mmCIF file of the C-alpha atoms, coordinates in Angstrom:
data_MODEL
# 
_entry.id   MODEL 
# 
loop_
_atom_site.group_PDB 
_atom_site.id 
_atom_site.type_symbol 
_atom_site.label_atom_id 
_atom_site.label_alt_id 
_atom_site.label_comp_id 
_atom_site.label_asym_id 
_atom_site.label_entity_id 
_atom_site.label_seq_id 
_atom_site.pdbx_PDB_ins_code 
_atom_site.Cartn_x 
_atom_site.Cartn_y 
_atom_site.Cartn_z 
_atom_site.occupancy 
_atom_site.B_iso_or_equiv 
_atom_site.pdbx_formal_charge 
_atom_site.auth_seq_id 
_atom_site.auth_comp_id 
_atom_site.auth_asym_id 
_atom_site.auth_atom_id 
_atom_site.pdbx_PDB_model_num 
ATOM 1   C CA . MET A 1 1   ? 2.990  -31.584 -32.687 1.00 0.00 ? 1   MET A CA 1 
ATOM 2   C CA . ASP A 1 2   ? 0.759  -33.463 -30.448 1.00 0.00 ? 2   ASP A CA 1 
ATOM 3   C CA . LYS A 1 3   ? -2.689 -31.970 -30.366 1.00 0.00 ? 3   LYS A CA 1 
ATOM 4   C CA . ARG A 1 4   ? -2.141 -31.809 -26.153 1.00 0.00 ? 4   ARG A CA 1 
ATOM 5   C CA . VAL A 1 5   ? 0.760  -29.555 -26.388 1.00 0.00 ? 5   VAL A CA 1 
ATOM 6   C CA . LYS A 1 6   ? -0.389 -26.999 -29.064 1.00 0.00 ? 6   LYS A CA 1 
ATOM 7   C CA . TYR A 1 7   ? -3.555 -27.020 -26.603 1.00 0.00 ? 7   TYR A CA 1 
ATOM 8   C CA . PHE A 1 8   ? -1.490 -26.119 -23.500 1.00 0.00 ? 8   PHE A CA 1 
ATOM 9   C CA . ILE A 1 9   ? 0.673  -23.707 -25.349 1.00 0.00 ? 9   ILE A CA 1 
ATOM 10  C CA . LYS A 1 10  ? -2.374 -21.716 -26.911 1.00 0.00 ? 10  LYS A CA 1 
ATOM 11  C CA . HIS A 1 11  ? -3.745 -21.394 -23.187 1.00 0.00 ? 11  HIS A CA 1 
ATOM 12  C CA . ASN A 1 12  ? -0.243 -20.270 -22.287 1.00 0.00 ? 12  ASN A CA 1 
ATOM 13  C CA . GLU A 1 13  ? 0.607  -17.502 -23.698 1.00 0.00 ? 13  GLU A CA 1 
ATOM 14  C CA . ASN A 1 14  ? 2.242  -19.103 -26.632 1.00 0.00 ? 14  ASN A CA 1 
ATOM 15  C CA . ILE A 1 15  ? 4.650  -20.538 -24.225 1.00 0.00 ? 15  ILE A CA 1 
ATOM 16  C CA . ILE A 1 16  ? 5.985  -23.735 -22.545 1.00 0.00 ? 16  ILE A CA 1 
ATOM 17  C CA . SER A 1 17  ? 9.005  -25.012 -20.019 1.00 0.00 ? 17  SER A CA 1 
ATOM 18  C CA . THR A 1 18  ? 10.416 -28.178 -20.484 1.00 0.00 ? 18  THR A CA 1 
ATOM 19  C CA . SER A 1 19  ? 9.091  -29.285 -16.610 1.00 0.00 ? 19  SER A CA 1 
ATOM 20  C CA . GLN A 1 20  ? 5.937  -28.816 -18.188 1.00 0.00 ? 20  GLN A CA 1 
ATOM 21  C CA . PHE A 1 21  ? 6.510  -30.452 -21.366 1.00 0.00 ? 21  PHE A CA 1 
ATOM 22  C CA . VAL A 1 22  ? 7.346  -33.332 -18.994 1.00 0.00 ? 22  VAL A CA 1 
ATOM 23  C CA . GLU A 1 23  ? 4.465  -33.037 -17.026 1.00 0.00 ? 23  GLU A CA 1 
ATOM 24  C CA . LEU A 1 24  ? 2.061  -33.189 -19.914 1.00 0.00 ? 24  LEU A CA 1 
ATOM 25  C CA . GLY A 1 25  ? 3.846  -36.807 -20.544 1.00 0.00 ? 25  GLY A CA 1 
ATOM 26  C CA . PHE A 1 26  ? 6.406  -36.615 -23.005 1.00 0.00 ? 26  PHE A CA 1 
ATOM 27  C CA . THR A 1 27  ? 9.765  -36.504 -22.931 1.00 0.00 ? 27  THR A CA 1 
ATOM 28  C CA . LYS A 1 28  ? 12.984 -34.257 -23.849 1.00 0.00 ? 28  LYS A CA 1 
ATOM 29  C CA . PRO A 1 29  ? 14.260 -35.617 -26.532 1.00 0.00 ? 29  PRO A CA 1 
ATOM 30  C CA . THR A 1 30  ? 10.648 -34.789 -28.168 1.00 0.00 ? 30  THR A CA 1 
ATOM 31  C CA . LEU A 1 31  ? 11.237 -31.400 -27.404 1.00 0.00 ? 31  LEU A CA 1 
ATOM 32  C CA . ALA A 1 32  ? 14.566 -31.689 -28.884 1.00 0.00 ? 32  ALA A CA 1 
ATOM 33  C CA . LYS A 1 33  ? 12.462 -32.751 -31.960 1.00 0.00 ? 33  LYS A CA 1 
ATOM 34  C CA . TYR A 1 34  ? 9.963  -29.907 -31.858 1.00 0.00 ? 34  TYR A CA 1 
ATOM 35  C CA . VAL A 1 35  ? 12.532 -27.561 -31.896 1.00 0.00 ? 35  VAL A CA 1 
ATOM 36  C CA . ARG A 1 36  ? 14.632 -28.799 -34.476 1.00 0.00 ? 36  ARG A CA 1 
ATOM 37  C CA . SER A 1 37  ? 11.531 -29.299 -36.927 1.00 0.00 ? 37  SER A CA 1 
ATOM 38  C CA . GLY A 1 38  ? 10.890 -25.367 -36.157 1.00 0.00 ? 38  GLY A CA 1 
ATOM 39  C CA . GLU A 1 39  ? 7.473  -26.101 -34.421 1.00 0.00 ? 39  GLU A CA 1 
ATOM 40  C CA . LEU A 1 40  ? 9.114  -24.635 -31.211 1.00 0.00 ? 40  LEU A CA 1 
ATOM 41  C CA . GLU A 1 41  ? 11.985 -22.299 -30.795 1.00 0.00 ? 41  GLU A CA 1 
ATOM 42  C CA . ARG A 1 42  ? 14.205 -22.186 -27.731 1.00 0.00 ? 42  ARG A CA 1 
ATOM 43  C CA . ILE A 1 43  ? 13.797 -18.943 -26.331 1.00 0.00 ? 43  ILE A CA 1 
ATOM 44  C CA . THR A 1 44  ? 15.880 -19.237 -23.050 1.00 0.00 ? 44  THR A CA 1 
ATOM 45  C CA . HIS A 1 45  ? 17.101 -21.777 -21.032 1.00 0.00 ? 45  HIS A CA 1 
ATOM 46  C CA . GLY A 1 46  ? 14.005 -24.250 -20.183 1.00 0.00 ? 46  GLY A CA 1 
ATOM 47  C CA . ILE A 1 47  ? 11.820 -21.920 -21.916 1.00 0.00 ? 47  ILE A CA 1 
ATOM 48  C CA . TYR A 1 48  ? 10.370 -22.836 -25.380 1.00 0.00 ? 48  TYR A CA 1 
ATOM 49  C CA . ALA A 1 49  ? 7.518  -20.895 -27.686 1.00 0.00 ? 49  ALA A CA 1 
ATOM 50  C CA . ILE A 1 50  ? 5.864  -21.279 -30.942 1.00 0.00 ? 50  ILE A CA 1 
ATOM 51  C CA . PRO A 1 51  ? 8.157  -18.971 -33.696 1.00 0.00 ? 51  PRO A CA 1 
ATOM 52  C CA . ASN A 1 52  ? 7.413  -15.447 -33.810 1.00 0.00 ? 52  ASN A CA 1 
ATOM 53  C CA . THR A 1 53  ? 6.101  -15.469 -30.535 1.00 0.00 ? 53  THR A CA 1 
ATOM 54  C CA . VAL A 1 54  ? 6.246  -11.749 -28.765 1.00 0.00 ? 54  VAL A CA 1 
ATOM 55  C CA . ILE A 1 55  ? 8.188  -12.520 -25.783 1.00 0.00 ? 55  ILE A CA 1 
ATOM 56  C CA . ASP A 1 56  ? 7.390  -11.426 -22.490 1.00 0.00 ? 56  ASP A CA 1 
ATOM 57  C CA . ASP A 1 57  ? 10.280 -10.654 -20.318 1.00 0.00 ? 57  ASP A CA 1 
ATOM 58  C CA . MET A 1 58  ? 8.589  -10.515 -17.088 1.00 0.00 ? 58  MET A CA 1 
ATOM 59  C CA . PHE A 1 59  ? 6.429  -13.691 -17.939 1.00 0.00 ? 59  PHE A CA 1 
ATOM 60  C CA . ILE A 1 60  ? 9.851  -15.507 -18.703 1.00 0.00 ? 60  ILE A CA 1 
ATOM 61  C CA . LEU A 1 61  ? 11.556 -14.851 -15.925 1.00 0.00 ? 61  LEU A CA 1 
ATOM 62  C CA . SER A 1 62  ? 8.680  -15.428 -13.511 1.00 0.00 ? 62  SER A CA 1 
ATOM 63  C CA . LEU A 1 63  ? 8.702  -18.806 -15.483 1.00 0.00 ? 63  LEU A CA 1 
ATOM 64  C CA . ARG A 1 64  ? 12.430 -19.671 -14.488 1.00 0.00 ? 64  ARG A CA 1 
ATOM 65  C CA . CYS A 1 65  ? 12.787 -18.609 -11.216 1.00 0.00 ? 65  CYS A CA 1 
ATOM 66  C CA . LYS A 1 66  ? 9.476  -19.370 -9.405  1.00 0.00 ? 66  LYS A CA 1 
ATOM 67  C CA . HIS A 1 67  ? 10.595 -17.900 -5.854  1.00 0.00 ? 67  HIS A CA 1 
ATOM 68  C CA . ALA A 1 68  ? 11.378 -14.529 -7.608  1.00 0.00 ? 68  ALA A CA 1 
ATOM 69  C CA . ILE A 1 69  ? 9.018  -11.658 -6.849  1.00 0.00 ? 69  ILE A CA 1 
ATOM 70  C CA . PHE A 1 70  ? 9.058  -8.772  -9.241  1.00 0.00 ? 70  PHE A CA 1 
ATOM 71  C CA . SER A 1 71  ? 10.416 -5.907  -6.670  1.00 0.00 ? 71  SER A CA 1 
ATOM 72  C CA . HIS A 1 72  ? 12.266 -2.449  -6.621  1.00 0.00 ? 72  HIS A CA 1 
ATOM 73  C CA . GLU A 1 73  ? 12.048 -0.530  -10.274 1.00 0.00 ? 73  GLU A CA 1 
ATOM 74  C CA . SER A 1 74  ? 10.534 -3.185  -11.946 1.00 0.00 ? 74  SER A CA 1 
ATOM 75  C CA . ALA A 1 75  ? 7.607  -3.507  -9.140  1.00 0.00 ? 75  ALA A CA 1 
ATOM 76  C CA . LEU A 1 76  ? 7.418  0.517   -9.476  1.00 0.00 ? 76  LEU A CA 1 
ATOM 77  C CA . PHE A 1 77  ? 6.180  0.184   -12.846 1.00 0.00 ? 77  PHE A CA 1 
ATOM 78  C CA . LEU A 1 78  ? 4.098  -2.563  -12.289 1.00 0.00 ? 78  LEU A CA 1 
ATOM 79  C CA . CYS A 1 79  ? 2.194  -0.542  -9.793  1.00 0.00 ? 79  CYS A CA 1 
ATOM 80  C CA . ASN A 1 80  ? 2.127  2.799   -11.917 1.00 0.00 ? 80  ASN A CA 1 
ATOM 81  C CA . LEU A 1 81  ? 4.413  4.574   -9.708  1.00 0.00 ? 81  LEU A CA 1 
ATOM 82  C CA . SER A 1 82  ? 7.260  4.897   -12.172 1.00 0.00 ? 82  SER A CA 1 
ATOM 83  C CA . GLU A 1 83  ? 6.430  5.811   -16.384 1.00 0.00 ? 83  GLU A CA 1 
ATOM 84  C CA . ARG A 1 84  ? 9.919  4.235   -17.161 1.00 0.00 ? 84  ARG A CA 1 
ATOM 85  C CA . THR A 1 85  ? 10.219 1.020   -18.175 1.00 0.00 ? 85  THR A CA 1 
ATOM 86  C CA . PRO A 1 86  ? 13.001 -1.300  -16.251 1.00 0.00 ? 86  PRO A CA 1 
ATOM 87  C CA . PHE A 1 87  ? 15.864 -1.256  -17.938 1.00 0.00 ? 87  PHE A CA 1 
ATOM 88  C CA . LYS A 1 88  ? 17.014 -4.087  -16.436 1.00 0.00 ? 88  LYS A CA 1 
ATOM 89  C CA . LEU A 1 89  ? 14.273 -5.906  -14.229 1.00 0.00 ? 89  LEU A CA 1 
ATOM 90  C CA . THR A 1 90  ? 14.468 -6.002  -10.763 1.00 0.00 ? 90  THR A CA 1 
ATOM 91  C CA . VAL A 1 91  ? 13.893 -9.731  -8.132  1.00 0.00 ? 91  VAL A CA 1 
ATOM 92  C CA . THR A 1 92  ? 13.958 -10.372 -4.612  1.00 0.00 ? 92  THR A CA 1 
ATOM 93  C CA . ILE A 1 93  ? 14.038 -13.867 -3.237  1.00 0.00 ? 93  ILE A CA 1 
ATOM 94  C CA . PRO A 1 94  ? 14.544 -15.266 0.139   1.00 0.00 ? 94  PRO A CA 1 
ATOM 95  C CA . SER A 1 95  ? 18.131 -15.503 1.981   1.00 0.00 ? 95  SER A CA 1 
ATOM 96  C CA . ASN A 1 96  ? 18.414 -19.072 1.603   1.00 0.00 ? 96  ASN A CA 1 
ATOM 97  C CA . LYS A 1 97  ? 17.770 -19.506 -2.199  1.00 0.00 ? 97  LYS A CA 1 
ATOM 98  C CA . MET A 1 98  ? 20.093 -18.739 -5.186  1.00 0.00 ? 98  MET A CA 1 
ATOM 99  C CA . LEU A 1 99  ? 19.349 -17.370 -7.957  1.00 0.00 ? 99  LEU A CA 1 
ATOM 100 C CA . PRO A 1 100 ? 19.788 -19.848 -10.795 1.00 0.00 ? 100 PRO A CA 1 
ATOM 101 C CA . LEU A 1 101 ? 23.115 -19.329 -12.637 1.00 0.00 ? 101 LEU A CA 1 
ATOM 102 C CA . SER A 1 102 ? 22.280 -19.049 -15.653 1.00 0.00 ? 102 SER A CA 1 
ATOM 103 C CA . MET A 1 103 ? 19.925 -15.547 -14.736 1.00 0.00 ? 103 MET A CA 1 
ATOM 104 C CA . ARG A 1 104 ? 22.327 -13.966 -12.629 1.00 0.00 ? 104 ARG A CA 1 
ATOM 105 C CA . ASN A 1 105 ? 23.279 -11.618 -15.756 1.00 0.00 ? 105 ASN A CA 1 
ATOM 106 C CA . THR A 1 106 ? 19.771 -11.413 -17.040 1.00 0.00 ? 106 THR A CA 1 
ATOM 107 C CA . CYS A 1 107 ? 18.016 -9.367  -13.664 1.00 0.00 ? 107 CYS A CA 1 
ATOM 108 C CA . ASP A 1 108 ? 19.046 -7.798  -10.384 1.00 0.00 ? 108 ASP A CA 1 
ATOM 109 C CA . CYS A 1 109 ? 18.360 -9.513  -7.560  1.00 0.00 ? 109 CYS A CA 1 
ATOM 110 C CA . PHE A 1 110 ? 17.803 -8.561  -3.206  1.00 0.00 ? 110 PHE A CA 1 
ATOM 111 C CA . TYR A 1 111 ? 18.039 -10.677 -0.832  1.00 0.00 ? 111 TYR A CA 1 
ATOM 112 C CA . ILE A 1 112 ? 15.768 -10.921 1.933   1.00 0.00 ? 112 ILE A CA 1 
ATOM 113 C CA . THR A 1 113 ? 14.874 -12.796 4.937   1.00 0.00 ? 113 THR A CA 1 
ATOM 114 C CA . PRO A 1 114 ? 12.672 -15.461 4.774   1.00 0.00 ? 114 PRO A CA 1 
ATOM 115 C CA . ASP A 1 115 ? 10.038 -13.943 7.152   1.00 0.00 ? 115 ASP A CA 1 
ATOM 116 C CA . LEU A 1 116 ? 10.237 -10.865 5.538   1.00 0.00 ? 116 LEU A CA 1 
ATOM 117 C CA . PHE A 1 117 ? 9.933  -11.974 1.934   1.00 0.00 ? 117 PHE A CA 1 
ATOM 118 C CA . ASN A 1 118 ? 5.804  -12.396 1.592   1.00 0.00 ? 118 ASN A CA 1 
ATOM 119 C CA . ILE A 1 119 ? 4.980  -9.301  3.209   1.00 0.00 ? 119 ILE A CA 1 
ATOM 120 C CA . GLY A 1 120 ? 3.009  -7.346  0.139   1.00 0.00 ? 120 GLY A CA 1 
ATOM 121 C CA . VAL A 1 121 ? 2.919  -10.063 -2.411  1.00 0.00 ? 121 VAL A CA 1 
ATOM 122 C CA . ILE A 1 122 ? 0.173  -9.077  -5.039  1.00 0.00 ? 122 ILE A CA 1 
ATOM 123 C CA . GLU A 1 123 ? -0.486 -9.987  -8.544  1.00 0.00 ? 123 GLU A CA 1 
ATOM 124 C CA . ARG A 1 124 ? 0.067  -7.668  -11.545 1.00 0.00 ? 124 ARG A CA 1 
ATOM 125 C CA . LYS A 1 125 ? -0.472 -7.955  -15.262 1.00 0.00 ? 125 LYS A CA 1 
ATOM 126 C CA . THR A 1 126 ? 2.462  -6.700  -17.071 1.00 0.00 ? 126 THR A CA 1 
ATOM 127 C CA . THR A 1 127 ? 2.460  -4.680  -20.301 1.00 0.00 ? 127 THR A CA 1 
ATOM 128 C CA . PHE A 1 128 ? 1.641  -8.137  -21.977 1.00 0.00 ? 128 PHE A CA 1 
ATOM 129 C CA . GLY A 1 129 ? -1.028 -8.923  -20.043 1.00 0.00 ? 129 GLY A CA 1 
ATOM 130 C CA . ASN A 1 130 ? 0.333  -11.869 -18.077 1.00 0.00 ? 130 ASN A CA 1 
ATOM 131 C CA . ILE A 1 131 ? 0.056  -12.358 -14.729 1.00 0.00 ? 131 ILE A CA 1 
ATOM 132 C CA . VAL A 1 132 ? 3.324  -12.343 -12.198 1.00 0.00 ? 132 VAL A CA 1 
ATOM 133 C CA . ARG A 1 133 ? 3.708  -11.699 -8.687  1.00 0.00 ? 133 ARG A CA 1 
ATOM 134 C CA . CYS A 1 134 ? 5.236  -7.919  -7.614  1.00 0.00 ? 134 CYS A CA 1 
ATOM 135 C CA . TYR A 1 135 ? 4.908  -6.327  -4.265  1.00 0.00 ? 135 TYR A CA 1 
ATOM 136 C CA . ASN A 1 136 ? 2.733  -3.839  -3.499  1.00 0.00 ? 136 ASN A CA 1 
ATOM 137 C CA . ALA A 1 137 ? 2.943  0.223   -3.284  1.00 0.00 ? 137 ALA A CA 1 
ATOM 138 C CA . GLU A 1 138 ? 4.248  0.570   -0.029  1.00 0.00 ? 138 GLU A CA 1 
ATOM 139 C CA . ARG A 1 139 ? 5.960  -2.697  0.445   1.00 0.00 ? 139 ARG A CA 1 
ATOM 140 C CA . THR A 1 140 ? 8.158  -1.216  -2.668  1.00 0.00 ? 140 THR A CA 1 
ATOM 141 C CA . ILE A 1 141 ? 8.608  2.631   -0.892  1.00 0.00 ? 141 ILE A CA 1 
ATOM 142 C CA . CYS A 1 142 ? 9.975  0.464   1.481   1.00 0.00 ? 142 CYS A CA 1 
ATOM 143 C CA . ASP A 1 143 ? 12.327 -1.294  -0.506  1.00 0.00 ? 143 ASP A CA 1 
ATOM 144 C CA . ILE A 1 144 ? 13.668 1.424   -2.033  1.00 0.00 ? 144 ILE A CA 1 
ATOM 145 C CA . LEU A 1 145 ? 14.454 3.384   0.691   1.00 0.00 ? 145 LEU A CA 1 
ATOM 146 C CA . ARG A 1 146 ? 16.236 0.257   2.336   1.00 0.00 ? 146 ARG A CA 1 
ATOM 147 C CA . SER A 1 147 ? 18.502 0.139   -1.560  1.00 0.00 ? 147 SER A CA 1 
ATOM 148 C CA . ARG A 1 148 ? 18.996 3.991   -1.888  1.00 0.00 ? 148 ARG A CA 1 
ATOM 149 C CA . SER A 1 149 ? 22.717 3.431   -2.674  1.00 0.00 ? 149 SER A CA 1 
ATOM 150 C CA . ARG A 1 150 ? 21.636 1.091   -5.583  1.00 0.00 ? 150 ARG A CA 1 
ATOM 151 C CA . ILE A 1 151 ? 18.851 3.162   -7.057  1.00 0.00 ? 151 ILE A CA 1 
ATOM 152 C CA . ASP A 1 152 ? 18.578 6.813   -8.510  1.00 0.00 ? 152 ASP A CA 1 
ATOM 153 C CA . GLU A 1 153 ? 17.961 8.860   -6.660  1.00 0.00 ? 153 GLU A CA 1 
ATOM 154 C CA . GLU A 1 154 ? 15.206 10.546  -9.470  1.00 0.00 ? 154 GLU A CA 1 
ATOM 155 C CA . THR A 1 155 ? 13.637 7.223   -9.495  1.00 0.00 ? 155 THR A CA 1 
ATOM 156 C CA . VAL A 1 156 ? 12.951 7.429   -5.658  1.00 0.00 ? 156 VAL A CA 1 
ATOM 157 C CA . VAL A 1 157 ? 11.879 10.900  -5.818  1.00 0.00 ? 157 VAL A CA 1 
ATOM 158 C CA . ALA A 1 158 ? 9.699  10.241  -8.392  1.00 0.00 ? 158 ALA A CA 1 
ATOM 159 C CA . ALA A 1 159 ? 8.147  7.215   -7.157  1.00 0.00 ? 159 ALA A CA 1 
ATOM 160 C CA . LEU A 1 160 ? 7.443  9.113   -3.696  1.00 0.00 ? 160 LEU A CA 1 
ATOM 161 C CA . LYS A 1 161 ? 5.996  11.596  -5.225  1.00 0.00 ? 161 LYS A CA 1 
ATOM 162 C CA . ASN A 1 162 ? 3.597  9.550   -7.873  1.00 0.00 ? 162 ASN A CA 1 
ATOM 163 C CA . TYR A 1 163 ? 2.937  7.062   -4.086  1.00 0.00 ? 163 TYR A CA 1 
ATOM 164 C CA . ALA A 1 164 ? 1.453  10.407  -2.661  1.00 0.00 ? 164 ALA A CA 1 
ATOM 165 C CA . ARG A 1 165 ? -0.829 11.434  -5.296  1.00 0.00 ? 165 ARG A CA 1 
ATOM 166 C CA . SER A 1 166 ? -1.805 8.116   -5.996  1.00 0.00 ? 166 SER A CA 1 
ATOM 167 C CA . LYS A 1 167 ? -5.983 7.191   -4.788  1.00 0.00 ? 167 LYS A CA 1 
ATOM 168 C CA . GLU A 1 168 ? -5.030 3.959   -4.333  1.00 0.00 ? 168 GLU A CA 1 
ATOM 169 C CA . LYS A 1 169 ? -2.087 4.006   -1.252  1.00 0.00 ? 169 LYS A CA 1 
ATOM 170 C CA . ASP A 1 170 ? -2.326 3.035   2.037   1.00 0.00 ? 170 ASP A CA 1 
ATOM 171 C CA . VAL A 1 171 ? -0.651 5.145   4.366   1.00 0.00 ? 171 VAL A CA 1 
ATOM 172 C CA . PHE A 1 172 ? -1.154 3.366   7.273   1.00 0.00 ? 172 PHE A CA 1 
ATOM 173 C CA . ARG A 1 173 ? 0.072  0.103   5.532   1.00 0.00 ? 173 ARG A CA 1 
ATOM 174 C CA . LEU A 1 174 ? 3.204  1.914   4.293   1.00 0.00 ? 174 LEU A CA 1 
ATOM 175 C CA . TYR A 1 175 ? 3.700  3.462   7.993   1.00 0.00 ? 175 TYR A CA 1 
ATOM 176 C CA . GLU A 1 176 ? 3.030  -0.565  9.231   1.00 0.00 ? 176 GLU A CA 1 
ATOM 177 C CA . TYR A 1 177 ? 5.570  -1.495  6.368   1.00 0.00 ? 177 TYR A CA 1 
ATOM 178 C CA . SER A 1 178 ? 8.261  0.990   7.493   1.00 0.00 ? 178 SER A CA 1 
ATOM 179 C CA . LYS A 1 179 ? 8.914  -0.314  10.881  1.00 0.00 ? 179 LYS A CA 1 
ATOM 180 C CA . LYS A 1 180 ? 9.360  -4.157  9.981   1.00 0.00 ? 180 LYS A CA 1 
ATOM 181 C CA . PHE A 1 181 ? 11.723 -2.834  7.228   1.00 0.00 ? 181 PHE A CA 1 
ATOM 182 C CA . LYS A 1 182 ? 13.461 -0.142  9.567   1.00 0.00 ? 182 LYS A CA 1 
ATOM 183 C CA . VAL A 1 183 ? 13.076 3.046   7.295   1.00 0.00 ? 183 VAL A CA 1 
ATOM 184 C CA . SER A 1 184 ? 10.057 4.559   9.629   1.00 0.00 ? 184 SER A CA 1 
ATOM 185 C CA . THR A 1 185 ? 12.058 7.789   10.100  1.00 0.00 ? 185 THR A CA 1 
ATOM 186 C CA . GLN A 1 186 ? 12.604 8.197   6.075   1.00 0.00 ? 186 GLN A CA 1 
ATOM 187 C CA . VAL A 1 187 ? 9.022  7.415   5.421   1.00 0.00 ? 187 VAL A CA 1 
ATOM 188 C CA . ARG A 1 188 ? 7.763  9.951   7.761   1.00 0.00 ? 188 ARG A CA 1 
ATOM 189 C CA . ASP A 1 189 ? 10.249 12.996  6.411   1.00 0.00 ? 189 ASP A CA 1 
ATOM 190 C CA . TYR A 1 190 ? 9.126  11.985  2.805   1.00 0.00 ? 190 TYR A CA 1 
ATOM 191 C CA . MET A 1 191 ? 5.699  11.782  3.256   1.00 0.00 ? 191 MET A CA 1 
ATOM 192 C CA . GLY A 1 192 ? 5.531  14.833  5.769   1.00 0.00 ? 192 GLY A CA 1 
ATOM 193 C CA . VAL A 1 193 ? 6.567  17.410  3.456   1.00 0.00 ? 193 VAL A CA 1 
ATOM 194 C CA . LEU A 1 194 ? 4.619  15.357  0.463   1.00 0.00 ? 194 LEU A CA 1 
ATOM 195 C CA . LEU A 1 195 ? 1.397  14.641  1.925   1.00 0.00 ? 195 LEU A CA 1 
# 
């Protein structure tokens, strides 16, 4: 394998995407040759890794869909508001974008208007130490209250209790977000009891 490819992969958690490979100046047939020879293995559509690499599903999903932001149960986990690892990853994307067809079975997807999409975006480390984008705790609380019909009641209550106990909570920000996302009544009701 070429030194530049090895160097890039080594400094990218042993993973490379097809587009990154091409940006390094190599062709797709060369990538296919590395796969056939066993130097790389295909993880999923457009993502390759050194054989026997432990795969971080959150990181892979973030590489495959740059405009997706981890939200709802996934963001609860990343923001330490839930102890449970999400059974299925959850992302939010702007309503003017589409989730790639090849990813529709790998995650749950919520759509939101572009003007609300970037509110509360932060970066967090996955359990594997990779950096991914997710929503902050306050935005996530608003999201789970907006989507209560799609989220387990036990998850919602546990997240709200964990948020109320958190030393990092920003109640002012939560109330500001709750107005934008039209859940201020629910936030006021829950926080009035929990705080």
